[in-house]
Coordinates of C-alpha atoms and ligand atoms in Angstrom, one line a residue:
M1 CA 0.0 0.0 0.0
L2 CA 2.8 2.5 0.8
N3 CA 4.0 3.3 -2.5
I4 CA 4.0 6.7 -4.3
L5 CA 1.0 6.6 -6.9
P6 CA 1.7 8.0 -10.2
W7 CA -0.8 10.8 -9.8
H8 CA 0.5 11.8 -6.4
R9 CA 4.1 12.4 -7.6
S10 CA 4.1 16.3 -7.8
Q11 CA 2.4 16.5 -4.3
W12 CA 5.0 14.0 -3.0
N13 CA 7.9 16.2 -4.4
Q14 CA 6.3 19.2 -2.8
F15 CA 6.2 17.4 0.7
C16 CA 9.8 16.2 0.3
K17 CA 10.9 19.8 -0.5
S18 CA 9.3 21.1 2.7
V19 CA 10.9 18.3 4.7
T20 CA 14.3 18.9 3.3
H21 CA 14.1 22.6 3.9
G22 CA 12.7 22.2 7.4
R23 CA 9.4 23.9 6.5
L24 CA 6.9 21.3 7.5
P25 CA 3.7 23.0 8.7
H26 CA 1.9 21.8 11.9
A27 CA -1.3 21.3 9.9
L28 CA -1.6 20.2 6.3
M29 CA -4.9 20.0 4.4
L30 CA -5.1 17.5 1.5
T31 CA -8.1 18.3 -0.9
G32 CA -9.3 16.7 -4.1
P33 CA -12.1 14.7 -5.6
E34 CA -13.4 11.6 -3.8
G35 CA -11.5 8.5 -4.8
I36 CA -8.2 10.2 -5.7
G37 CA -6.4 8.6 -2.7
L38 CA -6.1 11.5 -0.1
K39 CA -6.1 9.0 2.8
E40 CA -3.5 6.9 0.9
F41 CA -1.2 9.9 0.5
A42 CA -1.7 11.0 4.1
Y43 CA -0.6 7.4 5.2
L44 CA 2.4 7.7 3.1
V45 CA 3.4 11.2 4.6
A46 CA 2.7 9.9 8.2
S47 CA 4.8 6.7 7.7
R48 CA 7.6 8.5 5.9
L49 CA 7.9 10.9 8.8
L50 CA 7.9 8.2 11.4
C51 CA 10.2 5.9 9.5
L52 CA 13.6 5.6 11.2
E53 CA 15.5 5.6 8.0
D54 CA 16.3 9.2 7.3
E55 CA 15.9 9.4 3.7
A56 CA 13.3 12.0 3.2
T57 CA 12.9 11.8 -0.5
L58 CA 12.2 8.0 -0.6
A59 CA 9.1 6.1 0.3
P60 CA 9.2 4.6 4.0
C61 CA 11.6 1.6 4.4
R62 CA 8.8 -0.8 5.7
K63 CA 11.4 -2.7 7.6
C64 CA 12.4 -0.5 10.7
R65 CA 10.6 -0.8 14.1
S66 CA 8.5 2.3 13.3
C67 CA 7.4 1.2 9.9
V68 CA 6.5 -2.3 11.1
L69 CA 4.4 -0.7 14.0
F70 CA 2.7 1.7 11.6
E71 CA 1.7 -0.9 9.1
A72 CA 0.3 -3.0 12.0
G73 CA -1.7 -0.1 13.1
N74 CA 0.0 0.1 16.4
H75 CA 2.4 3.1 16.2
P76 CA 2.4 4.9 19.6
D77 CA 3.0 8.3 17.9
Y78 CA 0.3 8.1 15.3
M79 CA -3.5 8.3 15.5
L80 CA -6.3 8.2 12.9
V81 CA -9.6 10.0 13.5
D82 CA -12.5 9.3 11.1
V83 CA -16.2 8.9 11.0
E84 CA -17.4 6.3 13.3
E85 CA -19.6 3.6 11.8
D86 CA -22.7 4.4 13.6
G87 CA -23.0 8.1 12.4
K88 CA -22.0 10.5 9.7
Q89 CA -20.0 12.8 12.0
I90 CA -16.7 13.2 13.7
R91 CA -17.7 14.1 17.2
V92 CA -16.1 16.4 19.7
E93 CA -15.2 13.5 22.0
Q94 CA -12.9 12.1 19.2
I95 CA -11.2 15.4 18.7
R96 CA -10.6 15.8 22.4
K97 CA -9.0 12.4 22.7
M98 CA -6.8 13.3 19.7
I99 CA -5.7 16.6 21.4
D100 CA -4.8 14.7 24.6
F101 CA -2.9 12.3 22.3
I102 CA -1.0 14.8 20.4
N103 CA 0.1 16.8 23.5
L104 CA 1.9 13.8 24.9
K105 CA 5.6 13.4 24.3
S106 CA 6.6 11.3 21.2
Q107 CA 7.8 7.8 22.3
F108 CA 10.1 7.6 19.4
D109 CA 11.4 11.2 20.1
R110 CA 10.2 12.3 16.7
L111 CA 6.9 13.7 15.5
K112 CA 3.2 13.0 16.8
I113 CA 1.1 12.5 13.8
V114 CA -2.7 12.6 13.4
I115 CA -4.8 12.1 10.4
I116 CA -8.3 13.3 10.5
D117 CA -9.9 11.6 7.4
S118 CA -13.0 13.2 5.9
A119 CA -12.4 16.3 8.2
H120 CA -15.6 18.0 6.7
S121 CA -17.6 15.4 8.7
M122 CA -16.6 17.2 12.0
N123 CA -19.7 18.5 13.7
K124 CA -19.5 22.2 14.9
N125 CA -18.3 21.4 18.4
A126 CA -15.5 19.2 17.0
A127 CA -14.4 21.8 14.5
N128 CA -14.3 24.4 17.4
S129 CA -12.3 22.1 19.5
L130 CA -9.7 21.5 16.8
L131 CA -9.5 25.2 16.0
K132 CA -8.0 25.9 19.4
T133 CA -5.3 23.4 18.8
L134 CA -4.6 24.6 15.4
E135 CA -4.2 28.1 16.9
E136 CA -1.6 26.9 19.3
P137 CA -0.2 23.6 18.0
P138 CA 2.1 21.6 20.2
A139 CA 5.8 21.4 19.1
D140 CA 6.9 18.4 17.1
S141 CA 3.4 17.5 15.9
L142 CA 1.6 17.3 12.5
I143 CA -2.1 17.2 11.9
L144 CA -3.1 15.9 8.4
L145 CA -6.6 16.7 7.2
T146 CA -8.2 15.0 4.2
T147 CA -11.3 16.3 2.7
H148 CA -13.1 16.2 -0.7
R149 CA -15.5 18.9 0.5
P150 CA -13.3 21.6 1.9
N151 CA -16.1 24.2 1.6
L152 CA -17.9 22.5 4.4
L153 CA -15.0 23.3 6.9
P154 CA -15.1 26.7 8.7
V155 CA -12.9 29.2 7.1
T156 CA -11.0 29.6 10.4
I157 CA -9.8 26.0 10.2
R158 CA -8.9 26.2 6.4
S159 CA -6.9 29.3 6.9
R160 CA -4.8 27.8 9.5
C161 CA -3.7 24.9 7.4
Q162 CA -1.3 24.7 4.6
K163 CA -3.0 23.3 1.5
M164 CA -2.2 20.6 -0.8
I165 CA -4.5 20.2 -3.8
F166 CA -4.9 17.0 -5.8
Q167 CA -6.3 17.4 -9.4
P168 CA -8.1 14.8 -11.4
D169 CA -5.5 12.8 -13.4
Y170 CA -5.7 11.2 -16.9
S171 CA -2.1 10.7 -17.6
T172 CA -0.6 7.5 -19.2
D173 CA 1.0 6.3 -15.9
T174 CA -2.3 6.6 -14.1
L175 CA -4.0 4.7 -16.8
E176 CA -1.4 1.9 -16.7
W177 CA -1.9 1.7 -12.9
L178 CA -5.6 1.5 -13.4
K179 CA -5.3 -1.3 -16.0
R180 CA -3.6 -3.5 -13.5
K181 CA -6.3 -3.1 -11.0
I182 CA -9.4 -3.7 -13.1
M183 CA -11.1 -6.8 -14.6
E184 CA -11.2 -5.3 -18.2
P185 CA -8.1 -3.3 -18.8
A186 CA -9.5 -2.1 -22.3
S187 CA -12.2 -0.1 -20.3
A188 CA -9.7 1.8 -18.2
E189 CA -10.0 5.0 -20.1
T190 CA -13.7 5.1 -20.0
L191 CA -13.9 4.2 -16.3
L192 CA -11.4 6.9 -15.5
R193 CA -13.5 9.4 -17.3
F194 CA -16.6 8.2 -15.7
A195 CA -14.9 8.6 -12.3
G196 CA -13.8 12.1 -13.2
G197 CA -10.1 11.5 -13.1
A198 CA -10.2 9.8 -9.6
P199 CA -8.3 6.5 -10.0
F200 CA -9.5 4.7 -6.9
A201 CA -13.1 5.5 -7.7
A202 CA -12.5 4.2 -11.3
A203 CA -11.1 0.9 -9.8
N204 CA -14.0 0.4 -7.5
Y205 CA -16.6 0.8 -10.3
S206 CA -15.0 -2.1 -12.1
D207 CA -14.9 -4.7 -9.3
E208 CA -17.2 -7.8 -9.2
Q209 CA -18.9 -6.8 -5.9
H210 CA -19.8 -3.5 -7.3
L211 CA -21.2 -5.0 -10.5
E212 CA -23.3 -7.3 -8.5
F213 CA -24.5 -4.6 -6.4
I214 CA -25.6 -2.6 -9.6
S215 CA -27.4 -5.7 -10.8
G216 CA -29.1 -6.0 -7.5
L217 CA -30.4 -2.4 -7.8
I218 CA -31.7 -3.0 -11.3
N219 CA -33.6 -6.1 -10.2
D220 CA -35.1 -4.1 -7.2
L221 CA -36.4 -1.4 -9.7
Y222 CA -37.8 -4.3 -11.9
S223 CA -39.5 -6.0 -9.0
V224 CA -41.1 -2.7 -7.8
S225 CA -42.5 -2.1 -11.3
R226 CA -43.9 -5.6 -11.2
N227 CA -45.5 -5.2 -7.8
Q228 CA -43.3 -8.2 -6.7
I229 CA -41.8 -6.5 -3.6
N230 CA -43.2 -4.6 -0.7
P231 CA -42.1 -1.0 -0.7
V232 CA -41.5 -0.9 3.0
A233 CA -39.5 -4.0 3.0
L234 CA -37.4 -2.7 0.2
S235 CA -36.9 0.7 1.8
Q236 CA -35.7 -1.1 4.9
K237 CA -33.2 -3.3 2.9
W238 CA -31.9 -0.1 1.2
N239 CA -31.7 2.0 4.3
K240 CA -29.7 -0.7 5.8
A241 CA -27.2 -0.6 3.0
G242 CA -27.0 3.3 3.4
A243 CA -29.5 5.7 2.0
E244 CA -27.1 8.2 0.7
Y245 CA -25.1 5.4 -1.1
I246 CA -28.2 3.8 -2.6
L247 CA -29.7 7.2 -3.9
Y248 CA -26.3 8.0 -5.4
W249 CA -26.2 4.9 -7.4
L250 CA -29.9 5.2 -8.3
L251 CA -29.0 8.5 -9.8
R252 CA -26.2 7.0 -11.8
L253 CA -28.6 4.4 -13.0
F254 CA -31.1 6.9 -14.1
T255 CA -28.4 8.9 -15.9
D256 CA -28.1 5.7 -18.0
I257 CA -31.8 5.2 -18.4
L258 CA -32.1 8.7 -19.7
R259 CA -29.2 7.9 -22.0
L260 CA -30.8 4.9 -23.3
K261 CA -34.0 6.8 -23.8
I262 CA -32.2 9.2 -26.2
K263 CA -30.5 6.2 -27.7
T264 CA -27.0 7.1 -26.4
S265 CA -24.7 4.3 -25.0
P266 CA -24.8 4.0 -21.2
I267 CA -21.8 4.9 -19.2
L268 CA -21.8 2.3 -16.3
F269 CA -20.8 -1.4 -16.8
Y270 CA -23.5 -4.1 -16.6
Q271 CA -23.3 -7.7 -15.7
G272 CA -25.3 -10.6 -17.4
D273 CA -28.8 -9.4 -18.6
S274 CA -28.9 -6.3 -16.4
L275 CA -28.7 -4.0 -19.4
K276 CA -31.5 -5.8 -21.1
I277 CA -33.7 -5.3 -17.9
L278 CA -32.7 -1.6 -17.8
Q279 CA -33.7 -1.2 -21.4
G280 CA -37.0 -2.7 -20.6
L281 CA -37.7 -0.3 -17.7
T282 CA -36.6 2.6 -20.0
N283 CA -39.1 1.6 -22.7
Q284 CA -41.9 1.5 -20.2
L285 CA -41.8 5.2 -19.4
D286 CA -41.8 8.4 -21.5
L287 CA -38.9 10.8 -21.3
V288 CA -40.8 13.3 -19.0
Q289 CA -41.7 10.5 -16.5
L290 CA -38.1 9.4 -16.4
M291 CA -36.8 13.0 -15.9
Q292 CA -39.3 13.4 -12.9
S293 CA -38.0 10.2 -11.3
Y294 CA -34.5 11.7 -11.8
D295 CA -35.5 15.0 -10.1
L296 CA -37.1 13.1 -7.2
L297 CA -33.9 11.1 -6.7
L298 CA -31.7 14.3 -6.9
K299 CA -33.8 16.0 -4.4
N300 CA -33.9 13.1 -2.0
Y301 CA -30.0 12.5 -2.4
G302 CA -29.5 16.1 -1.5
L303 CA -31.4 15.6 1.6
A304 CA -29.8 12.3 2.5
S305 CA -26.3 13.5 2.0
S306 CA -26.8 16.7 4.2
Q307 CA -25.6 16.7 7.7
I308 CA -29.1 17.4 9.1
S309 CA -30.7 14.1 10.3
F310 CA -33.5 13.1 8.0
N311 CA -35.7 10.0 8.1
T312 CA -33.6 8.4 5.5
Q313 CA -35.9 5.3 5.2
G314 CA -38.8 7.7 4.5
L315 CA -36.7 9.3 1.6
L316 CA -36.1 5.9 0.1
E317 CA -39.9 4.8 0.5
D318 CA -40.9 8.1 -1.1
F319 CA -39.0 7.3 -4.3
I320 CA -40.0 3.6 -4.2
I321 CA -43.7 4.5 -4.1
Y322 CA -43.4 7.2 -6.7
W323 CA -41.6 4.5 -9.0
Q324 CA -44.1 1.9 -8.3
E325 CA -46.9 4.1 -9.4
T326 CA -45.2 5.4 -12.4
S327 CA -43.7 2.3 -13.7
N328 CA -46.3 -0.2 -12.8
C329 CA -47.2 -2.2 -15.8
E330 CA -49.3 -5.1 -14.3
G331 CA -51.4 -6.4 -16.9
K332 CA -49.2 -5.1 -19.8
P333 CA -47.3 -7.8 -21.7
Ligands
ZN401 ZN1 11.1 2.6 8.2

């Protein structure tokens, strides 16, 4: 995992320069599109700085005591803060724990390093608490924040971090990396474009589990249109998988449905006869009905992905019932 990725090279060089010139900041904010590997880069920076082999421009040695502890997730001078499974937010208790940690003396007599992953998920109290530490950072410490939505962070926090920006990348080296990661190397370019130049996102879209998930969603849409499934039961199932996630992928599916309607080729990859089923659903409805379904999905996705707590199952049920009424073709051939 701890290698320099082809599309991270210029940022890596930038980081190496600040180390060599002794200009490492106390807080570094990594921003870029989702799936570009901000967390991977943060890991690399953290493990490089903790590595006991002092060769700042190279990747961490992966052999010294520090590297071994880091890779095992047990390094005493390192801490990761991220969204806990049961919620969407990073809470103030997590940040307080991190502050206690970073103020302790380093056990390896080097830096204390913290990664706050998806930093935009900090709630207001958590952000306020972090701000105090950013204003008076302890010596020999580094806080790495990663975020694909920097605008959600208070300007007071953003202004106290040095920024490192990751741009979408379509270079040959990146395509070569992607080709080694996916099932159909020939589709690498399409996938990367579809993922907006974010290589990890592109690789995820191609894996088998993901293709099965997409087929499952299409089957669910089909079952609803045939009254074969109870809307409440389906909304429960979807809600368990994550409402925001489901609504996001329904939006991508409806983008393809709209493309099929205007006789343009779809963007996503489909397994087995999924595309045939999708085409069947497309044929059942007219363009206006399909666009209205898309609008409803877009609205509910916006609500589900906001930080305000909504009844997410209700948002899913709302769409399922709408889709059932619009697409129901019982009695039709
Ligand atoms: Zn090492």
